[in-house]
Coordinates of C-alpha atoms in Angstrom, one line a residue:
Chain R
M1291 CA 99.5 80.7 -23.5
P1292 CA 101.3 77.7 -20.9
N1293 CA 104.2 76.1 -22.5
A1294 CA 104.0 72.3 -23.8
E1295 CA 105.6 71.5 -20.9
T1296 CA 102.9 72.6 -18.6
A1297 CA 100.4 72.3 -21.3
K1298 CA 100.6 68.3 -21.2
L1299 CA 101.1 68.2 -17.1
L1300 CA 97.6 69.8 -17.5
H1301 CA 96.1 67.7 -19.6
A1302 CA 97.7 65.2 -17.5
F1303 CA 95.9 66.5 -14.7
A1304 CA 92.5 66.8 -16.6
A1305 CA 93.2 63.5 -17.2
L1306 CA 93.4 62.0 -13.6
A1307 CA 89.9 63.7 -13.0
D1308 CA 88.8 61.3 -15.6
L1309 CA 90.3 58.0 -14.7
G1310 CA 88.7 59.3 -11.1
E1311 CA 85.1 59.3 -13.0
E1312 CA 85.8 56.3 -15.5
I1313 CA 86.7 53.7 -11.9
A1314 CA 83.2 55.7 -10.2
A1315 CA 81.2 55.4 -12.7
T1316 CA 78.6 51.7 -12.5
R1317 CA 79.1 50.1 -14.9
D1318 CA 80.8 46.9 -15.3
F1319 CA 84.7 45.1 -14.7
E1320 CA 86.3 45.1 -17.8
Q1321 CA 84.2 48.1 -19.0
M1322 CA 85.7 49.9 -16.2
V1323 CA 89.4 48.8 -17.0
R1324 CA 88.9 49.2 -20.5
S1325 CA 88.2 52.7 -20.0
T1326 CA 90.7 53.3 -17.8
L1327 CA 93.1 52.5 -20.3
H1328 CA 92.6 54.7 -22.7
V1329 CA 92.8 57.3 -20.2
V1330 CA 96.1 56.8 -19.0
L1331 CA 96.6 56.1 -22.8
G1332 CA 95.8 59.3 -23.7
A1333 CA 97.1 61.0 -21.2
L1334 CA 100.5 61.0 -22.1
G1335 CA 99.8 59.6 -26.2
L1336 CA 101.1 56.0 -25.5
R1337 CA 100.4 54.3 -29.0
R1338 CA 99.9 50.9 -26.9
G1339 CA 99.1 49.5 -23.9
A1340 CA 97.6 46.6 -22.0
V1341 CA 95.7 46.0 -18.5
A1342 CA 96.1 42.5 -16.6
E1343 CA 94.2 41.4 -13.4
Y1344 CA 96.4 39.3 -11.5
D1345 CA 94.4 36.5 -9.4
A1346 CA 97.0 34.9 -6.7
A1347 CA 94.9 31.2 -6.4
S1348 CA 96.2 30.8 -10.4
S1349 CA 99.1 32.3 -10.6
A1350 CA 98.3 34.0 -13.9
F1351 CA 97.8 38.0 -15.3
T1352 CA 94.6 38.1 -16.8
F1353 CA 94.8 40.7 -19.5
V1354 CA 91.3 42.4 -19.6
A1355 CA 92.4 45.5 -22.0
A1356 CA 94.3 45.8 -24.6
W1357 CA 94.6 48.8 -26.9
G1358 CA 96.9 49.3 -29.9
M1359 CA 98.1 45.8 -29.6
G1360 CA 96.5 44.3 -32.8
D1361 CA 98.3 40.5 -32.9
D1362 CA 99.8 41.1 -29.8
A1363 CA 97.2 41.1 -27.6
P1364 CA 97.9 38.7 -24.5
S1365 CA 95.5 36.7 -22.7
E1366 CA 97.5 35.4 -19.9
L1367 CA 100.6 35.6 -18.1
K1368 CA 101.6 33.0 -15.4
F1369 CA 103.5 34.8 -12.2
D1370 CA 103.0 33.5 -8.9
A1371 CA 103.5 36.0 -7.1
R1372 CA 103.0 34.0 -3.3
Q1373 CA 106.7 33.0 -3.6
L1374 CA 108.0 36.6 -3.3
D1375 CA 106.4 37.9 0.2
E1376 CA 109.6 37.4 1.8
A1377 CA 111.5 39.2 -0.6
L1378 CA 108.9 42.1 -0.7
R1379 CA 109.4 42.4 2.9
E1380 CA 113.1 43.5 2.4
A1381 CA 112.8 45.4 -0.7
G1382 CA 111.0 48.1 0.6
E1383 CA 108.6 49.6 -1.5
P1384 CA 106.4 46.9 -3.6
S1385 CA 105.5 48.6 -6.6
R1386 CA 109.4 48.8 -7.2
Y1387 CA 109.8 45.4 -6.4
F1388 CA 107.1 43.7 -8.1
E1389 CA 107.8 45.9 -11.2
R1390 CA 111.9 44.3 -11.1
R1391 CA 110.6 40.7 -10.8
I1392 CA 107.7 41.2 -13.4
R1393 CA 110.5 43.2 -16.0
S1394 CA 112.6 40.5 -15.9
S1395 CA 110.4 37.7 -15.8
F1396 CA 108.7 38.4 -18.7
R1397 CA 111.6 40.6 -21.1
A1398 CA 111.3 38.6 -23.6
E1399 CA 107.3 39.3 -23.9
F1400 CA 107.3 43.2 -23.3
E1401 CA 110.9 44.0 -26.2
S1402 CA 108.4 42.0 -28.7
W1403 CA 105.5 43.9 -27.7
Q1404 CA 107.3 47.1 -27.1
I1405 CA 106.1 47.8 -23.7
A1406 CA 108.3 50.9 -22.2
I1407 CA 107.1 51.2 -18.7
V1408 CA 106.0 48.2 -16.1
S1409 CA 103.7 48.9 -13.7
P1410 CA 102.9 47.2 -11.4
L1411 CA 99.3 47.3 -9.7
V1412 CA 99.9 47.2 -6.2
V1413 CA 96.9 48.2 -2.8
R1414 CA 97.9 47.1 1.1
E1415 CA 100.9 45.2 -0.3
E1416 CA 99.1 43.2 -2.5
L1417 CA 99.2 43.0 -6.1
V1418 CA 95.9 43.3 -7.8
G1419 CA 97.0 43.3 -11.2
V1420 CA 99.9 45.2 -14.0
I1421 CA 99.6 48.0 -16.5
L1422 CA 101.8 47.5 -19.8
L1423 CA 102.3 50.8 -21.6
G1424 CA 104.0 51.8 -25.2
G1425 CA 105.9 53.9 -26.4
K1426 CA 104.7 57.8 -27.1
A1427 CA 103.4 58.9 -29.7
T1428 CA 105.5 61.7 -30.2
E1429 CA 109.0 59.6 -29.9
E1430 CA 110.3 61.2 -26.9
A1431 CA 111.9 59.4 -23.8
F1432 CA 109.1 59.5 -20.8
T1433 CA 110.0 62.4 -18.4
S1434 CA 109.8 61.6 -14.4
D1435 CA 107.2 64.2 -14.3
E1436 CA 105.2 61.7 -17.0
R1437 CA 106.3 58.0 -15.0
E1438 CA 105.1 59.9 -11.6
V1439 CA 101.5 60.7 -13.4
V1440 CA 101.7 56.6 -14.5
G1441 CA 102.1 55.9 -10.9
T1442 CA 99.9 57.6 -9.7
M1443 CA 97.4 56.8 -12.3
A1444 CA 98.5 52.7 -12.3
R1445 CA 97.7 53.4 -8.0
H1446 CA 94.2 54.6 -9.3
I1447 CA 93.6 52.0 -11.0
G1448 CA 94.9 48.9 -8.6
V1449 CA 91.8 50.0 -5.8
G1450 CA 89.6 50.7 -8.8
I1451 CA 90.0 46.7 -9.5
H1452 CA 90.3 46.0 -5.4
N1453 CA 87.0 47.6 -5.5
H1454 CA 85.5 45.5 -8.3
R1455 CA 87.1 42.4 -6.9
L1456 CA 85.6 43.2 -3.2
L1457 CA 82.2 44.0 -4.9
R1458 CA 82.5 40.6 -6.9
E1459 CA 83.6 38.8 -3.1
I1460 CA 79.9 40.5 -1.6
E1461 CA 78.1 39.9 -5.0
T1462 CA 79.4 36.2 -4.4
R1463 CA 78.7 36.2 -0.5
A1464 CA 74.6 37.7 -1.2
E1465 CA 74.6 35.1 -3.5
E1466 CA 75.6 32.3 -1.8
N1467 CA 73.2 33.4 1.5
R1468 CA 70.8 34.2 -1.0
K1469 CA 71.0 30.0 -1.7
L1470 CA 71.1 29.6 2.8
Y1471 CA 68.2 31.3 2.9
E1472 CA 65.9 29.6 0.0
D1473 CA 67.1 26.7 1.6
L1474 CA 66.3 27.5 4.5
R1475 CA 63.1 28.2 3.8
S1476 CA 62.2 25.3 2.0
V1477 CA 63.3 23.4 4.9
Y1478 CA 60.7 25.7 7.2
R1479 CA 58.1 24.6 5.0
N1480 CA 59.0 21.1 4.8
T1481 CA 58.9 20.6 8.4
V1482 CA 55.5 23.1 8.8
R1483 CA 54.1 19.7 5.9
A1484 CA 54.9 17.6 7.7
F1485 CA 54.1 18.8 11.2
A1486 CA 50.8 19.6 9.1
A1487 CA 50.6 15.7 8.3
A1488 CA 51.0 14.9 11.5
I1489 CA 48.5 17.2 13.2
D1490 CA 46.4 15.1 10.6
C1491 CA 47.0 11.7 11.3
K1492 CA 45.7 12.7 14.7
D1493 CA 42.1 12.3 12.7
K1494 CA 41.8 9.4 9.9
Y1495 CA 38.8 11.2 8.2
T1496 CA 40.5 14.9 7.7
Q1497 CA 44.0 13.4 6.6
G1498 CA 45.5 16.2 4.4
H1499 CA 43.0 19.1 5.7
S1500 CA 46.1 20.9 7.1
E1501 CA 47.8 20.7 3.8
R1502 CA 44.3 21.5 1.9
V1503 CA 43.4 24.5 4.3
G1504 CA 47.2 25.7 4.1
K1505 CA 46.7 26.1 0.4
Y1506 CA 43.1 27.5 0.0
S1507 CA 44.0 30.1 2.7
E1508 CA 47.5 30.9 0.8
W1509 CA 44.5 30.8 -3.1
I1510 CA 42.3 33.2 -0.9
A1511 CA 44.9 35.9 0.2
R1512 CA 47.0 36.2 -3.4
E1513 CA 43.3 37.1 -5.0
M1514 CA 42.9 40.0 -2.2
G1515 CA 46.0 40.9 -3.7
W1516 CA 48.2 40.1 -0.2
D1517 CA 52.3 40.4 -1.1
E1518 CA 54.2 37.4 -1.7
V1519 CA 55.7 37.8 2.1
S1520 CA 52.3 37.9 3.8
V1521 CA 50.6 35.5 1.4
E1522 CA 53.1 32.5 2.4
E1523 CA 52.7 33.3 6.3
I1524 CA 49.3 32.5 6.1
A1525 CA 49.9 29.4 4.1
I1526 CA 51.9 28.4 6.9
G1527 CA 49.1 29.8 9.4
G1528 CA 46.5 27.5 7.8
Y1529 CA 49.0 24.2 7.9
L1530 CA 49.1 24.3 11.7
H1531 CA 45.7 25.8 12.3
D1532 CA 44.2 22.9 14.0
V1533 CA 48.1 22.1 15.9
G1534 CA 46.3 22.5 19.3
K1535 CA 44.3 19.2 18.1
L1536 CA 47.3 18.0 19.1
V1537 CA 47.0 17.9 23.2
V1538 CA 42.3 17.0 22.2
E1539 CA 42.3 13.0 22.8
R1540 CA 42.0 11.5 19.8
D1541 CA 38.9 9.4 20.8
I1542 CA 37.2 13.4 20.6
I1543 CA 38.9 13.3 17.3
N1544 CA 37.4 10.5 15.6
A1545 CA 34.3 9.8 17.4
P1546 CA 31.6 8.3 14.5
Y1547 CA 28.8 10.3 15.8
R1548 CA 28.6 13.1 17.1
I1549 CA 30.1 15.1 20.0
D1550 CA 27.9 15.4 23.4
A1551 CA 28.9 18.9 25.0
K1552 CA 31.8 18.1 27.0
Q1553 CA 33.2 16.6 24.3
S1554 CA 32.9 19.7 22.3
S1555 CA 34.6 22.1 25.1
E1556 CA 36.9 20.0 24.9
L1557 CA 37.4 20.1 20.8
N1558 CA 37.0 24.1 21.7
R1559 CA 40.1 24.3 23.7
H1560 CA 42.0 23.6 20.4
P1561 CA 42.8 27.2 19.3
A1562 CA 43.8 28.2 22.6
A1563 CA 46.0 25.5 22.3
G1564 CA 47.5 25.7 18.9
F1565 CA 47.8 29.5 20.3
E1566 CA 50.3 28.8 23.4
I1567 CA 51.8 26.0 21.5
L1568 CA 52.8 28.5 18.3
A1569 CA 53.7 32.1 20.5
P1570 CA 56.8 31.1 21.7
L1571 CA 57.6 30.0 18.0
H1572 CA 56.4 33.8 16.6
D1573 CA 55.4 37.2 17.9
T1574 CA 52.3 36.2 19.3
E1575 CA 50.9 39.2 17.2
A1576 CA 51.9 37.5 14.4
T1577 CA 50.3 35.6 11.5
I1578 CA 50.0 32.4 12.5
P1579 CA 49.9 31.9 16.2
I1580 CA 46.8 34.1 15.5
V1581 CA 45.5 32.7 12.9
A1582 CA 45.4 28.8 14.8
K1583 CA 43.8 31.0 18.0
Y1584 CA 41.1 33.1 15.9
H1585 CA 39.6 30.7 13.2
H1586 CA 37.1 29.5 15.0
E1587 CA 35.7 33.0 15.7
R1588 CA 32.4 34.1 13.5
V1589 CA 31.5 37.6 12.6
D1590 CA 28.2 37.4 14.4
G1591 CA 30.8 36.8 17.4
R1592 CA 29.3 33.2 18.2
G1593 CA 32.2 31.8 17.8
Y1594 CA 35.0 30.7 19.8
P1595 CA 37.7 30.3 21.8
E1596 CA 37.1 34.4 22.7
G1597 CA 33.3 35.1 20.8
L1598 CA 35.3 38.1 19.0
A1599 CA 33.3 40.0 16.4
G1600 CA 33.3 41.7 13.0
D1601 CA 36.7 43.6 12.6
K1602 CA 37.7 42.6 16.2
I1603 CA 38.4 39.0 14.3
P1604 CA 41.9 39.4 12.6
L1605 CA 41.1 39.0 8.8
C1606 CA 43.8 36.6 8.3
A1607 CA 41.6 34.6 11.0
K1608 CA 39.3 35.0 9.0
I1609 CA 40.8 33.4 5.6
V1610 CA 41.4 30.6 7.5
N1611 CA 38.4 30.3 8.5
V1612 CA 36.4 30.6 5.2
A1613 CA 39.0 28.0 4.1
D1614 CA 38.9 25.9 6.5
S1615 CA 35.1 25.7 6.2
F1616 CA 35.9 25.4 2.6
D1617 CA 37.4 22.0 3.1
A1618 CA 35.3 20.5 5.8
M1619 CA 32.2 21.0 2.9
T1620 CA 34.0 19.6 0.0
T1621 CA 35.3 16.2 2.3
D1622 CA 34.3 13.1 3.1
R1623 CA 33.9 13.8 7.1
T1624 CA 33.1 10.7 10.2
Y1625 CA 29.8 11.1 10.5
K1626 CA 28.9 12.8 6.6
R1627 CA 29.7 13.0 3.0
R1628 CA 30.7 16.0 1.5
K1629 CA 28.3 18.1 0.1
E1630 CA 27.9 18.5 -3.3
F1631 CA 29.3 22.4 -4.6
P1632 CA 25.8 23.8 -5.3
E1633 CA 24.8 23.0 -1.9
V1634 CA 28.4 24.4 -0.5
V1635 CA 27.8 27.9 -2.3
E1636 CA 24.2 28.3 -0.7
D1637 CA 26.4 27.5 2.9
F1638 CA 28.4 30.8 1.9
R1639 CA 25.1 32.3 0.8
K1640 CA 23.5 31.5 4.4
S1641 CA 26.5 32.2 6.3
T1642 CA 28.2 35.3 5.3
G1643 CA 28.0 37.7 7.7
K1644 CA 27.4 35.3 10.4
Q1645 CA 29.9 33.0 10.5
F1646 CA 32.0 34.2 7.7
A1647 CA 33.5 38.0 6.6
P1648 CA 32.5 38.9 2.8
Q1649 CA 36.0 39.7 1.7
P1650 CA 38.0 35.7 2.3
V1651 CA 34.4 34.6 -0.2
V1652 CA 34.5 37.0 -2.7
A1653 CA 38.4 36.0 -3.6
L1654 CA 37.3 32.5 -3.0
C1655 CA 34.1 32.9 -5.4
R1656 CA 36.7 34.9 -7.6
A1657 CA 40.0 32.4 -7.4
L1658 CA 37.1 29.2 -8.7
L1659 CA 35.9 31.6 -11.1
K1660 CA 39.2 32.1 -12.8
E1661 CA 40.1 28.2 -12.7
L1662 CA 36.4 27.2 -14.7
D1663 CA 37.1 30.4 -16.8
G1664 CA 40.0 28.5 -17.5
E1665 CA 42.2 31.9 -16.8
T1666 CA 44.9 30.0 -14.3
R1667 CA 46.8 27.1 -16.2
E1668 CA 47.2 25.7 -12.5
R1669 CA 43.8 23.5 -12.2
R1670 CA 44.9 23.4 -8.5
F1671 CA 40.8 23.2 -7.1
T1672 CA 40.5 20.2 -8.9
R1673 CA 43.6 18.8 -8.4
L1674 CA 42.3 18.9 -4.9
L1675 CA 38.4 18.1 -5.0
G1676 CA 38.9 16.0 -8.1
K1677 CA 37.8 16.0 -11.7
D1678 CA 34.0 15.2 -11.4
Y1679 CA 33.6 17.8 -8.4
L1680 CA 33.5 21.5 -10.5
Q1681 CA 31.4 21.5 -13.7
K1682 CA 31.5 24.3 -15.2
E1683 CA 27.8 24.6 -16.6
T1684 CA 26.2 24.5 -12.9
C1685 CA 29.1 26.2 -10.5
R1686 CA 30.1 29.0 -13.1
P1687 CA 25.9 30.4 -12.6
L1688 CA 26.1 29.6 -9.0
L1689 CA 29.1 31.4 -8.2
L1690 CA 28.4 34.5 -10.5
S1691 CA 25.5 34.9 -8.2
L1692 CA 26.1 34.9 -5.3
L1693 CA 29.9 37.1 -6.0
E1694 CA 26.6 39.9 -7.2
E1695 CA 24.7 39.6 -3.7
L1696 CA 27.9 39.6 -1.8
E1697 CA 29.4 42.7 -3.8
A1698 CA 26.1 44.2 -3.4
G1699 CA 26.4 44.0 -0.1
E1700 CA 29.7 45.6 0.1
R1701 CA 28.1 48.3 -2.1
A1702 CA 25.9 49.0 0.7
A1703 CA 27.6 48.4 3.8
V1704 CA 29.7 50.9 1.7
G1705 CA 27.2 53.4 1.4
S1706 CA 25.8 53.3 4.5
I1707 CA 28.8 54.5 6.6
Chain C
M319 CA 82.6 44.0 -34.8
A320 CA 78.4 44.3 -34.7
E321 CA 77.3 47.4 -32.9
Q322 CA 75.9 47.1 -29.4
A323 CA 72.3 47.0 -29.4
G324 CA 70.8 50.8 -27.9
E325 CA 74.2 51.9 -29.8
Q326 CA 73.8 54.6 -32.4
P327 CA 75.6 53.7 -35.6
V328 CA 78.5 55.7 -36.4
R329 CA 78.2 57.4 -39.8
S330 CA 80.6 57.6 -42.3
E331 CA 80.4 57.4 -45.8
R332 CA 82.6 56.8 -48.1
T333 CA 84.2 58.5 -52.3
G334 CA 85.7 56.4 -54.4
D335 CA 88.3 54.8 -52.5
V336 CA 88.3 57.3 -49.4
A337 CA 86.4 56.3 -46.3
V338 CA 85.0 59.8 -44.5
V339 CA 84.0 59.1 -40.6
Y340 CA 82.5 61.1 -38.6
A341 CA 83.9 60.9 -34.7
S342 CA 81.2 62.9 -33.3
D343 CA 80.9 63.6 -29.6
Y344 CA 81.3 59.9 -29.5
L345 CA 84.9 60.0 -28.6
T346 CA 85.1 61.5 -24.7
K347 CA 83.7 58.4 -23.8
L348 CA 84.3 54.5 -24.3
S349 CA 81.7 54.1 -27.0
G350 CA 84.3 56.2 -29.2
E351 CA 85.8 53.2 -29.1
R352 CA 82.8 52.6 -32.4
V353 CA 84.8 55.1 -34.0
E354 CA 87.7 53.1 -34.2
R355 CA 85.6 49.9 -35.5
E356 CA 83.7 52.0 -37.9
C357 CA 87.6 53.3 -39.5
R358 CA 88.7 49.6 -39.6
R359 CA 85.5 47.8 -41.1
R360 CA 85.8 50.8 -43.7
L361 CA 89.5 49.3 -44.6
E362 CA 88.8 45.9 -44.3
E363 CA 86.3 46.5 -46.4
G364 CA 88.6 47.8 -49.2
C365 CA 89.2 51.5 -48.4
R366 CA 92.5 53.0 -49.1
A367 CA 92.8 56.4 -47.2
L368 CA 90.6 57.4 -44.6
V369 CA 88.9 60.9 -43.5
V370 CA 88.1 61.5 -39.4
D371 CA 85.8 64.6 -39.4
F372 CA 85.7 66.6 -36.3
S373 CA 82.7 69.3 -37.6
Q374 CA 80.7 67.6 -34.7
T375 CA 83.1 66.8 -31.9
G376 CA 83.2 69.1 -28.8
L377 CA 85.8 69.2 -26.8
V378 CA 88.8 66.0 -26.8
N379 CA 89.7 64.3 -23.4
S380 CA 92.2 61.7 -22.8
I381 CA 90.4 59.0 -24.1
A382 CA 89.7 60.7 -27.3
V383 CA 93.2 60.6 -27.9
S384 CA 93.8 56.8 -26.8
I385 CA 90.8 55.6 -29.8
L386 CA 92.8 58.1 -32.0
L387 CA 95.8 56.6 -31.6
G388 CA 93.9 53.7 -32.3
V389 CA 92.3 54.9 -36.0
I390 CA 96.3 55.7 -36.7
D391 CA 97.4 52.7 -35.5
A392 CA 94.6 50.9 -37.9
A393 CA 95.7 53.0 -41.1
N394 CA 99.4 52.2 -40.0
R395 CA 98.6 48.9 -40.2
A396 CA 96.8 49.0 -43.4
K397 CA 99.1 51.3 -44.8
A398 CA 96.6 53.5 -45.6
P399 CA 96.5 57.5 -45.7
L400 CA 94.7 59.3 -42.7
V401 CA 93.2 62.6 -42.8
F402 CA 91.6 65.1 -39.9
A403 CA 89.2 67.3 -40.8
N404 CA 87.5 70.4 -39.5
V405 CA 89.5 69.9 -36.0
K406 CA 89.0 72.3 -33.5
D407 CA 91.6 74.7 -31.6
Q408 CA 91.7 72.6 -28.7
A409 CA 92.0 69.4 -30.2
K410 CA 94.2 71.0 -32.6
Q411 CA 96.7 71.9 -29.9
I412 CA 96.6 68.6 -28.1
F413 CA 97.1 67.0 -30.9
E414 CA 100.4 68.5 -31.4
L415 CA 101.1 68.2 -28.0
L416 CA 101.0 64.1 -27.4
G417 CA 102.6 63.9 -31.4
L418 CA 99.4 62.0 -33.2
T419 CA 100.1 64.9 -35.4
R420 CA 103.5 63.4 -36.4
H421 CA 101.8 60.3 -37.9
V422 CA 98.3 62.4 -39.2
K423 CA 97.9 65.1 -41.7
L424 CA 95.2 68.1 -40.3
A425 CA 93.4 69.7 -42.8
R426 CA 91.0 72.7 -43.1
D427 CA 87.3 70.8 -44.2
Q428 CA 86.7 67.3 -45.5
Q429 CA 87.5 69.0 -49.2
D430 CA 90.9 70.1 -48.3
A431 CA 91.6 66.8 -46.9
L432 CA 90.1 64.6 -50.0
D433 CA 92.8 66.9 -52.1
M434 CA 95.0 66.2 -49.7
I435 CA 95.1 62.7 -50.2
A436 CA 94.9 63.1 -53.8
D437 CA 97.9 64.7 -54.4
S438 CA 99.2 62.0 -51.7
N439 CA 99.1 60.2 -55.1
A440 CA 98.3 57.2 -52.5
V441 CA 95.6 56.2 -54.0
G442 CA 94.0 57.3 -57.4
F443 CA 90.7 58.1 -57.1
A444 CA 88.5 61.3 -58.0
T445 CA 87.6 63.8 -55.6
N446 CA 84.2 64.5 -56.2
T447 CA 83.2 61.1 -57.2
K448 CA 80.5 60.0 -54.8
A449 CA 80.7 55.8 -55.3
A450 CA 78.2 54.7 -52.6
S451 CA 77.1 56.4 -49.0
D452 CA 75.5 54.7 -46.1

């Protein structure tokens, strides 16, 4: 059996191990401080104690934890550590110096609170807090070993508080960065929308076209289960898909008649021109320039600019192709009025597998059905198409029939592989 | 103080004017503060003596010692006799070493604790009368 002093030291060493665990445990700051206070009090059998954090900005100790203090538990003590820097450098060991200054500043308070030990928490000469300890339950005086134990524990707690402060600072900075990033994204989105509006200004009959294509593309991609980052990219791709029209003569775009072959060839330059404009701003493999380049390709290979077919056409371009055509069919143009919804469905029926890839058409149908069935709170299609355009009684059966047909086609295609 | 969400309530029961609070294994962590709160709650509701039962308590560490010193403090402030019952040897050694036994009596078991409190004449109660339990 060890003698009493050795047994006490063994208990204190065990407490030191507990202290490390409590400081390292991932929980909130107050709980960490509270636990460590218990460890110190329990290590030496002390009847009361408190831990305060020091805030240089407000020149005050704020008490984070107190135990056994009853109604004496303080909340704050004003203490200006900044004025002490000069003296601190001359005094040598910071802990001793701070202890003397804190004791002399609060002599009356410590006496009434029955504080026996004042141990400043100092990390790299910076005061981060103080631990105040009452007398022992044995009512004996503190031995030098016990004072040493308190000093060691105070250093650990000081580091714990310092680390939590750093963590809080990092969290604050991370939050600031997140807000900044959100602001930048918002500026980016608004810039893109403004740019889309500028593109559409060239064509008096397609005002709002780019924004609508962006929105339809976004809804189709989301219906296809794309993640939010990809959905946002394709939305921007939709907004900017016609950016190449900026290099096409306004007269050709606004021609109030069907344009001739030469004019058509001029107009058909816009996908490649759009790619040239957007590629320097993004990776050439990125969705946005790819969408601009390939949104007029057809799955049967009869599109432009490259005449790509089937799987050679990037899916993002297939989506914007459907969104672009849907908007062209459902808005008035220079030389023709918009189609009624049954005609739109019929066009999709005829052209899917030729002009359009089936998956985005299926996704568009499902998104429309969800709105008709009231599964979405927002009536987003209705807002763009007008409230009388989508009539549930007529539109729903048409969409269901087209979906059934397209899904049967998909199943047959999978079965034939 | 109300129990925090997700915390198991501390088991305690009342025998006449004496509250028996079970320390369980909560004591070794911060959650052990619930034991002290339960003791204070019992004192505030009118109990005039406390027994803390350690029959379901394993090892006692520094956090447990600190919390028990809080229990001692609460009992002292209420001038209520306090007895620890069913204390295991490891815990007993620590309590003696750190001076807890200067402020609290140790009993073999709960009945022994109730007898000690009755003998002390600090409060008048019938040891075998269970007035309430929760």
